[in-house]
Coordinates of C-alpha atoms in Angstrom, one line a residue:
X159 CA -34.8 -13.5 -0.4
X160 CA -32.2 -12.0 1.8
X161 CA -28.8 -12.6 1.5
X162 CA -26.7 -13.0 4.6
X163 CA -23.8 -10.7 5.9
X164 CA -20.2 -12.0 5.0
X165 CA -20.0 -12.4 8.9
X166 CA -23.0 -14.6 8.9
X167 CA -21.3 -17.0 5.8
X168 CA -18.3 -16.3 7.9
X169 CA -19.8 -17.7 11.0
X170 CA -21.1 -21.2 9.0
X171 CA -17.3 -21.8 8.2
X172 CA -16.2 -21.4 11.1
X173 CA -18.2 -24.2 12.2
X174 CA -18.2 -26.4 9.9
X175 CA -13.7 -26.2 9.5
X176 CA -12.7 -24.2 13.0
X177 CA -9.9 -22.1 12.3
X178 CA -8.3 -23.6 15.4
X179 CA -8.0 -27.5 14.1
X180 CA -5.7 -25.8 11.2
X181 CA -2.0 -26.9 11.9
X182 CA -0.5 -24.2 13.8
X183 CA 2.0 -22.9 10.4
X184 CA -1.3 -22.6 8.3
X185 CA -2.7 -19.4 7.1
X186 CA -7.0 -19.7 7.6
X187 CA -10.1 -17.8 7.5
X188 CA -11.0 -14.4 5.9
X189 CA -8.4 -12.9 4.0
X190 CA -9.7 -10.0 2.3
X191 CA -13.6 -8.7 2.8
X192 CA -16.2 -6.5 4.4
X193 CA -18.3 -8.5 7.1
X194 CA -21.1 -6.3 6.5
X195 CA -21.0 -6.7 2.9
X196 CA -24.1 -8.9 1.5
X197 CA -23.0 -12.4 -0.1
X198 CA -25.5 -14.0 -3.2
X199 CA -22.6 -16.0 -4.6
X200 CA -20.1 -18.2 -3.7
X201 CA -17.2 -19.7 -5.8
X202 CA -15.4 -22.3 -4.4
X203 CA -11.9 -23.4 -6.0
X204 CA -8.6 -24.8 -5.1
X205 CA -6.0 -21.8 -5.7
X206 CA -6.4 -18.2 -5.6
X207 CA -4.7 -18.1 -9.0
X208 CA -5.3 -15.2 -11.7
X209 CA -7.5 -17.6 -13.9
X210 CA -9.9 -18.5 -10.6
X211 CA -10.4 -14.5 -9.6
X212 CA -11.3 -14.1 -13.5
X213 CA -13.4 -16.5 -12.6
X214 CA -15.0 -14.9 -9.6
X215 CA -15.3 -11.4 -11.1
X216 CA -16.8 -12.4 -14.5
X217 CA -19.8 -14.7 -12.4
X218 CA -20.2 -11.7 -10.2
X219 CA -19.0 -13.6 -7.3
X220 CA -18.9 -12.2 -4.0
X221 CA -16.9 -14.3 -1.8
X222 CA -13.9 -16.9 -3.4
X223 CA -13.3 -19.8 -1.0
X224 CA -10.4 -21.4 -1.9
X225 CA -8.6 -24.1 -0.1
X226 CA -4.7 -22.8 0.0
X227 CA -4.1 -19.4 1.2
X228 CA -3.0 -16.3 -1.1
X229 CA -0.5 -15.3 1.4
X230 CA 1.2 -18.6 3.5
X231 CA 3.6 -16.5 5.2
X232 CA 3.5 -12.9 6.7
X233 CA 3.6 -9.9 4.5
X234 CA 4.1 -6.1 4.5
X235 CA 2.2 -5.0 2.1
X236 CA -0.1 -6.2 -0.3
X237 CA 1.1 -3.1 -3.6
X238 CA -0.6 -3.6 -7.1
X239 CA 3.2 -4.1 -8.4
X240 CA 3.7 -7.9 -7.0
X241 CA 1.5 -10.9 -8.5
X242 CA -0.5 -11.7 -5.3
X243 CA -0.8 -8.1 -4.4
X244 CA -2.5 -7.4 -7.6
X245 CA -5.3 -10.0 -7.0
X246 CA -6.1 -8.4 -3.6
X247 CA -6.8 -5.3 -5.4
X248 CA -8.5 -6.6 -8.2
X249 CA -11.3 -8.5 -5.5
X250 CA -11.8 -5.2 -3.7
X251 CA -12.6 -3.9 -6.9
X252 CA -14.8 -6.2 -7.6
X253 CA -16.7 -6.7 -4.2
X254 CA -15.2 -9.9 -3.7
X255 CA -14.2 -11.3 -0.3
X256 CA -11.3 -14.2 -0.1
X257 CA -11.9 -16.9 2.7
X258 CA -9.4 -19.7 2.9
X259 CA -10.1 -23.5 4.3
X260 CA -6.9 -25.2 4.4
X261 CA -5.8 -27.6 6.9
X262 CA -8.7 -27.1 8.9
X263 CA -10.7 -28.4 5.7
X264 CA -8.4 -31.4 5.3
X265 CA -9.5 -32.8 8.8
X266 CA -12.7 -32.0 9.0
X267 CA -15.5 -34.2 8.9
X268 CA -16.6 -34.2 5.1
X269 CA -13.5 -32.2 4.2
X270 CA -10.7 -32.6 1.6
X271 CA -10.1 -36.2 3.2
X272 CA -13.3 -37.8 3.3
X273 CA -14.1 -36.4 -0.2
X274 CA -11.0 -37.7 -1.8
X275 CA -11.8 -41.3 0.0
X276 CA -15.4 -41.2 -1.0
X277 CA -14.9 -41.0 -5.0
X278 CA -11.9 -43.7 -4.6
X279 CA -14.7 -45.7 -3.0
X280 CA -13.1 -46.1 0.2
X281 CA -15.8 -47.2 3.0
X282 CA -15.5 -47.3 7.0
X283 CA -13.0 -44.3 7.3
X284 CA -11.5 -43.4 10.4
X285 CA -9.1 -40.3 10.7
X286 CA -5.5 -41.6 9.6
X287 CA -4.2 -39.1 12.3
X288 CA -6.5 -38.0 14.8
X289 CA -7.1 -35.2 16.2
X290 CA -8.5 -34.4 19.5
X291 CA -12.0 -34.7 18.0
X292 CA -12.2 -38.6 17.1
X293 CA -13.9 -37.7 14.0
X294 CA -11.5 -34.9 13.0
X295 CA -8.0 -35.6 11.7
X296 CA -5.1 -35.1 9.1
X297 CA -6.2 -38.0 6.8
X298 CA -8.6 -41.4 6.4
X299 CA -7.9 -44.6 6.4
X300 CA -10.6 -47.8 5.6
X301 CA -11.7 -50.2 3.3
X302 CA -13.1 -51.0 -0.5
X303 CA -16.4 -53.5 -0.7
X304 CA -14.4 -55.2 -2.3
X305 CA -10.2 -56.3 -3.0
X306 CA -9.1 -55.4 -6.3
X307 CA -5.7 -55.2 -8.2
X308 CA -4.0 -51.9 -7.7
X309 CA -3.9 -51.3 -11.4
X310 CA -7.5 -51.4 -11.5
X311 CA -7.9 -49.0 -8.0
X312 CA -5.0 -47.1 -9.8
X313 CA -7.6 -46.6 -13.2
X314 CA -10.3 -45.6 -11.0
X315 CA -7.9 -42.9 -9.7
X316 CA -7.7 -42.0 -12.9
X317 CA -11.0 -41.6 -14.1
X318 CA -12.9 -40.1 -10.7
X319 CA -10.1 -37.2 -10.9
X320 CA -9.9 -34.2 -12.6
X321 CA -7.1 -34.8 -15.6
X322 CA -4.1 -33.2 -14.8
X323 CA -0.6 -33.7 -17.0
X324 CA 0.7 -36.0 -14.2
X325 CA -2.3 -38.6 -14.1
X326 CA -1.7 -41.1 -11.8
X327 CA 1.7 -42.3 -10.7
X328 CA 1.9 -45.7 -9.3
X329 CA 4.2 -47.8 -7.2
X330 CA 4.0 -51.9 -6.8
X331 CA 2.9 -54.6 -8.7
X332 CA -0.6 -54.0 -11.2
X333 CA -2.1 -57.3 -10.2
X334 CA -1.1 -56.9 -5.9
X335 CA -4.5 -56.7 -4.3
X336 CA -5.6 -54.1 -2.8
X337 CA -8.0 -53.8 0.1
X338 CA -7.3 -51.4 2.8
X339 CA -6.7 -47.8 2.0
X340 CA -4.7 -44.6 3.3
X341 CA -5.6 -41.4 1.6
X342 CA -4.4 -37.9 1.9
X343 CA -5.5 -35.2 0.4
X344 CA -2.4 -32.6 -1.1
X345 CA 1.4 -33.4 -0.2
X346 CA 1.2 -36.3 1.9
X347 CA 5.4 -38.1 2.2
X348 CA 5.8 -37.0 5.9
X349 CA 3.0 -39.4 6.7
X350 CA 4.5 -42.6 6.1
X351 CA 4.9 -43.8 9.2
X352 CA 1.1 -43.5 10.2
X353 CA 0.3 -45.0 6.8
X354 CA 2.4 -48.2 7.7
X355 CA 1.1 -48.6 11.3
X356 CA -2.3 -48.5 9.9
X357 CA -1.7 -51.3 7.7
X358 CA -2.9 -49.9 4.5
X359 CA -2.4 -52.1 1.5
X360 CA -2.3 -48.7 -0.7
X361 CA -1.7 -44.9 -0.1
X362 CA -3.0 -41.9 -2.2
X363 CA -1.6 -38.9 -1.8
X364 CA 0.3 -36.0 -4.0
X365 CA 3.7 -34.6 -4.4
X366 CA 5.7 -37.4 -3.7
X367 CA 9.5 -37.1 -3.7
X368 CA 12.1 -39.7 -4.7
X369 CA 14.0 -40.3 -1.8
X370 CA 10.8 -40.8 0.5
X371 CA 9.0 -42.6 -1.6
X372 CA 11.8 -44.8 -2.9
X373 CA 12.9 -45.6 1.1
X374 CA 9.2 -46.4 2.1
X375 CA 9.0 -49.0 -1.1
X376 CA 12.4 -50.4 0.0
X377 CA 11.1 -50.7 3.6
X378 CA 8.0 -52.1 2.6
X379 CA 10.0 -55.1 0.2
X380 CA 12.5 -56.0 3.0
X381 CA 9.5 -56.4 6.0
X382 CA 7.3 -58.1 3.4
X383 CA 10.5 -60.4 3.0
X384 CA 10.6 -61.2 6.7
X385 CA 7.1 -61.3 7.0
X386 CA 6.1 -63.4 4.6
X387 CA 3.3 -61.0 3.4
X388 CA 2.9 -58.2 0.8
X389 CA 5.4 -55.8 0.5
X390 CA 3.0 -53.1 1.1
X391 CA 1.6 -50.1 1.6
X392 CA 1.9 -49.6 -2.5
X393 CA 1.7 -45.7 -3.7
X394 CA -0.4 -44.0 -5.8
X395 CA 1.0 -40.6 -6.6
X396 CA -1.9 -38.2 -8.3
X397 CA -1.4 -34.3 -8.8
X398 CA -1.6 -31.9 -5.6
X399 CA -4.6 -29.9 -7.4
X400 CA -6.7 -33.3 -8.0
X401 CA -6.6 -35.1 -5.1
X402 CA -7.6 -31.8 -3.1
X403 CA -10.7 -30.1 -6.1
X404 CA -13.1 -33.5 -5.1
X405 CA -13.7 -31.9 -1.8
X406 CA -15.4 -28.2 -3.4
X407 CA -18.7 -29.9 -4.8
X408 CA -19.4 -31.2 -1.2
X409 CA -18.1 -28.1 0.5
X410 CA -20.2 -26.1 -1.8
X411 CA -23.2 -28.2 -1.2
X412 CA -23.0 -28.2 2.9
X413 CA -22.4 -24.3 2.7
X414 CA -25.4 -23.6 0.3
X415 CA -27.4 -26.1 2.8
X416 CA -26.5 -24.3 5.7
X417 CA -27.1 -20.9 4.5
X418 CA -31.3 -21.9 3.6
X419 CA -30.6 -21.4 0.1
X420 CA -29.8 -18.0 0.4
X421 CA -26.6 -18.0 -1.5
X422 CA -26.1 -19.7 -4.9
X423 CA -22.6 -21.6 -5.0
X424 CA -20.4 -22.5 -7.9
X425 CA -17.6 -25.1 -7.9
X426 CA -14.9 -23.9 -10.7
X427 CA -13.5 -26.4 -13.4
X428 CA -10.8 -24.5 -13.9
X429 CA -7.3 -26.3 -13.9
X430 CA -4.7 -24.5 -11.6
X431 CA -2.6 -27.4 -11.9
X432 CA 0.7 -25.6 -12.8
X433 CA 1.9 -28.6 -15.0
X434 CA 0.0 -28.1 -18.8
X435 CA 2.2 -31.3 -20.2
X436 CA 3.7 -34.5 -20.7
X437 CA 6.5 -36.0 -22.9
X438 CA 6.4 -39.7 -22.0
X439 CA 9.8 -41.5 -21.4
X440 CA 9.1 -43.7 -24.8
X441 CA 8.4 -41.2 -27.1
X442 CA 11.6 -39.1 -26.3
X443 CA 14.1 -38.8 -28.9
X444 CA 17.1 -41.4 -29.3
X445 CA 19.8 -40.2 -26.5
X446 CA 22.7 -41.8 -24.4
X447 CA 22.1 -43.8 -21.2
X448 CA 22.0 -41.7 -18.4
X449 CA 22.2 -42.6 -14.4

């Protein structure tokens, strides 16, 4: 069996997450890599950390998709002596390529957003912001089969996601039910406006701040109030890395499916969350009130 060209694996990517859907600040497609160079395995992963190229290099990868980008912003030089440049170098050595999927995976059809709603169990989604492409967009929005408490859709969170220090973070009352749902996948507070014109009872995302997150919940109370309904949408706050590693086992599957089998794909279980614990509020020592 003949394995294809890192332009031909290339190629598949760029249809299935077109570099030009990206948002226009993100950093996509091939990073480091010979076109010509044959691929025969795949890793796919969330960070380009040290701990996922160990990864690569001792499975004899030769091409690590991950979904954030090594380099963000523009660089002059890629030298052994800085953290990032030193991974560069050790792929080359190794005969591994670097693609990155980023925001061009998060609206994609099947991407970061569909596979975070999928395992939450979310049904009829619809892009939370489209795109120009119906069925492309930052986010989805739709409904559960069936209404359930938000502690319960919180749990479920909790056990469809990789564990992370954080688990899940939750805001509004445990017993509120919960039918319609807003997820995105990654850092998702500059949404809240979309989230509340689509009427979603709950929102899942990552990375949320205080102030944001404290001003939507205070919005949401005081319409609720004049409403007469549920002070809604409620938050569910899980870890950037888990919300965003459910999408790899179905971007692994679609890339092996469109190669013919030709290349064998691996999904790591590596944590690159960069939190490794938490000391709950109750079990910290005796200390003075504080603000």
């Amino acid at each position: 069996m003949t394995s294809p060209r890192l332009s031909d694996v290339v190629g598949v990517l760029h249809d299935l997450y077109p570099p030009g859907t990206a948002q226009d600040w993100d950093a996509v497609g091939l990073a480091a890599g010979d076109p010509d160079a044959p691929v025969a395995k795949i890793l796919f992963a969330v960070d380009p950390v040290e701990t996922v190229v160990d990864e690569a290099l001792e499975w004899g990868a030769d091409l690590l998709l991950t979904h954030h980008p090594l380099f963000l912003r523009g660089v002059h030089g890629v030298a052994a002596t800085t953290a990032k440049g030193a991974l560069v170098h050790r792929l080359i050595r190794g005969g591994c390529g670097l693609y990155v999927a980023h925001t061009d995976a998060d609206a994609a059809p099947g991407g970061v957003a569909d596979a975070l709603a999928e395992v939450l169990g979310v049904e009829n989604r619809v892009p939370l912001v489209p795109g120009d492409d119906p069925d492309r967009g930052i986010g989805r929005v739709g409904v559960l089969a069936e209404p359930t408490s938000l502690a319960s859709f919180a749990r479920r969170a909790a056990r469809v996601l990789p564990a992370t220090a954080q688990g899940v973070r939750v805001a509004g009352d445990p017993d509120a039910l919960v039918s319609t749902v807003a997820v995105v996948g990654g850092a998702g507070d500059s949404l809240f406006d979309a989230v509340r014109a689509s009427g979603a009872d709950v929102y899942v995302t990552g990375d949320l701040r205080h102030h944001p997150a404290s001003e939507l919940r205070e919005r949401a109370a005081h319409d609720g109030r004049a409403s007469g309904g549920a002070p809604t949408p409620y938050l569910v706050d899980v870890a950037h890395f888990a919300g965003e590693w459910t999408w790899l086992a179905a971007a692994a599957s679609t890339v092996a499916h469109r190669l013919a089998g030709t290349v064998e794909t691996r999904v790591s279980t590596r944590c690159t969350d960069p939190w490794t614990f938490q000391i709950p509020s109750s079990d910290a020592p005796d200390r003075e009130d504080h603000p």
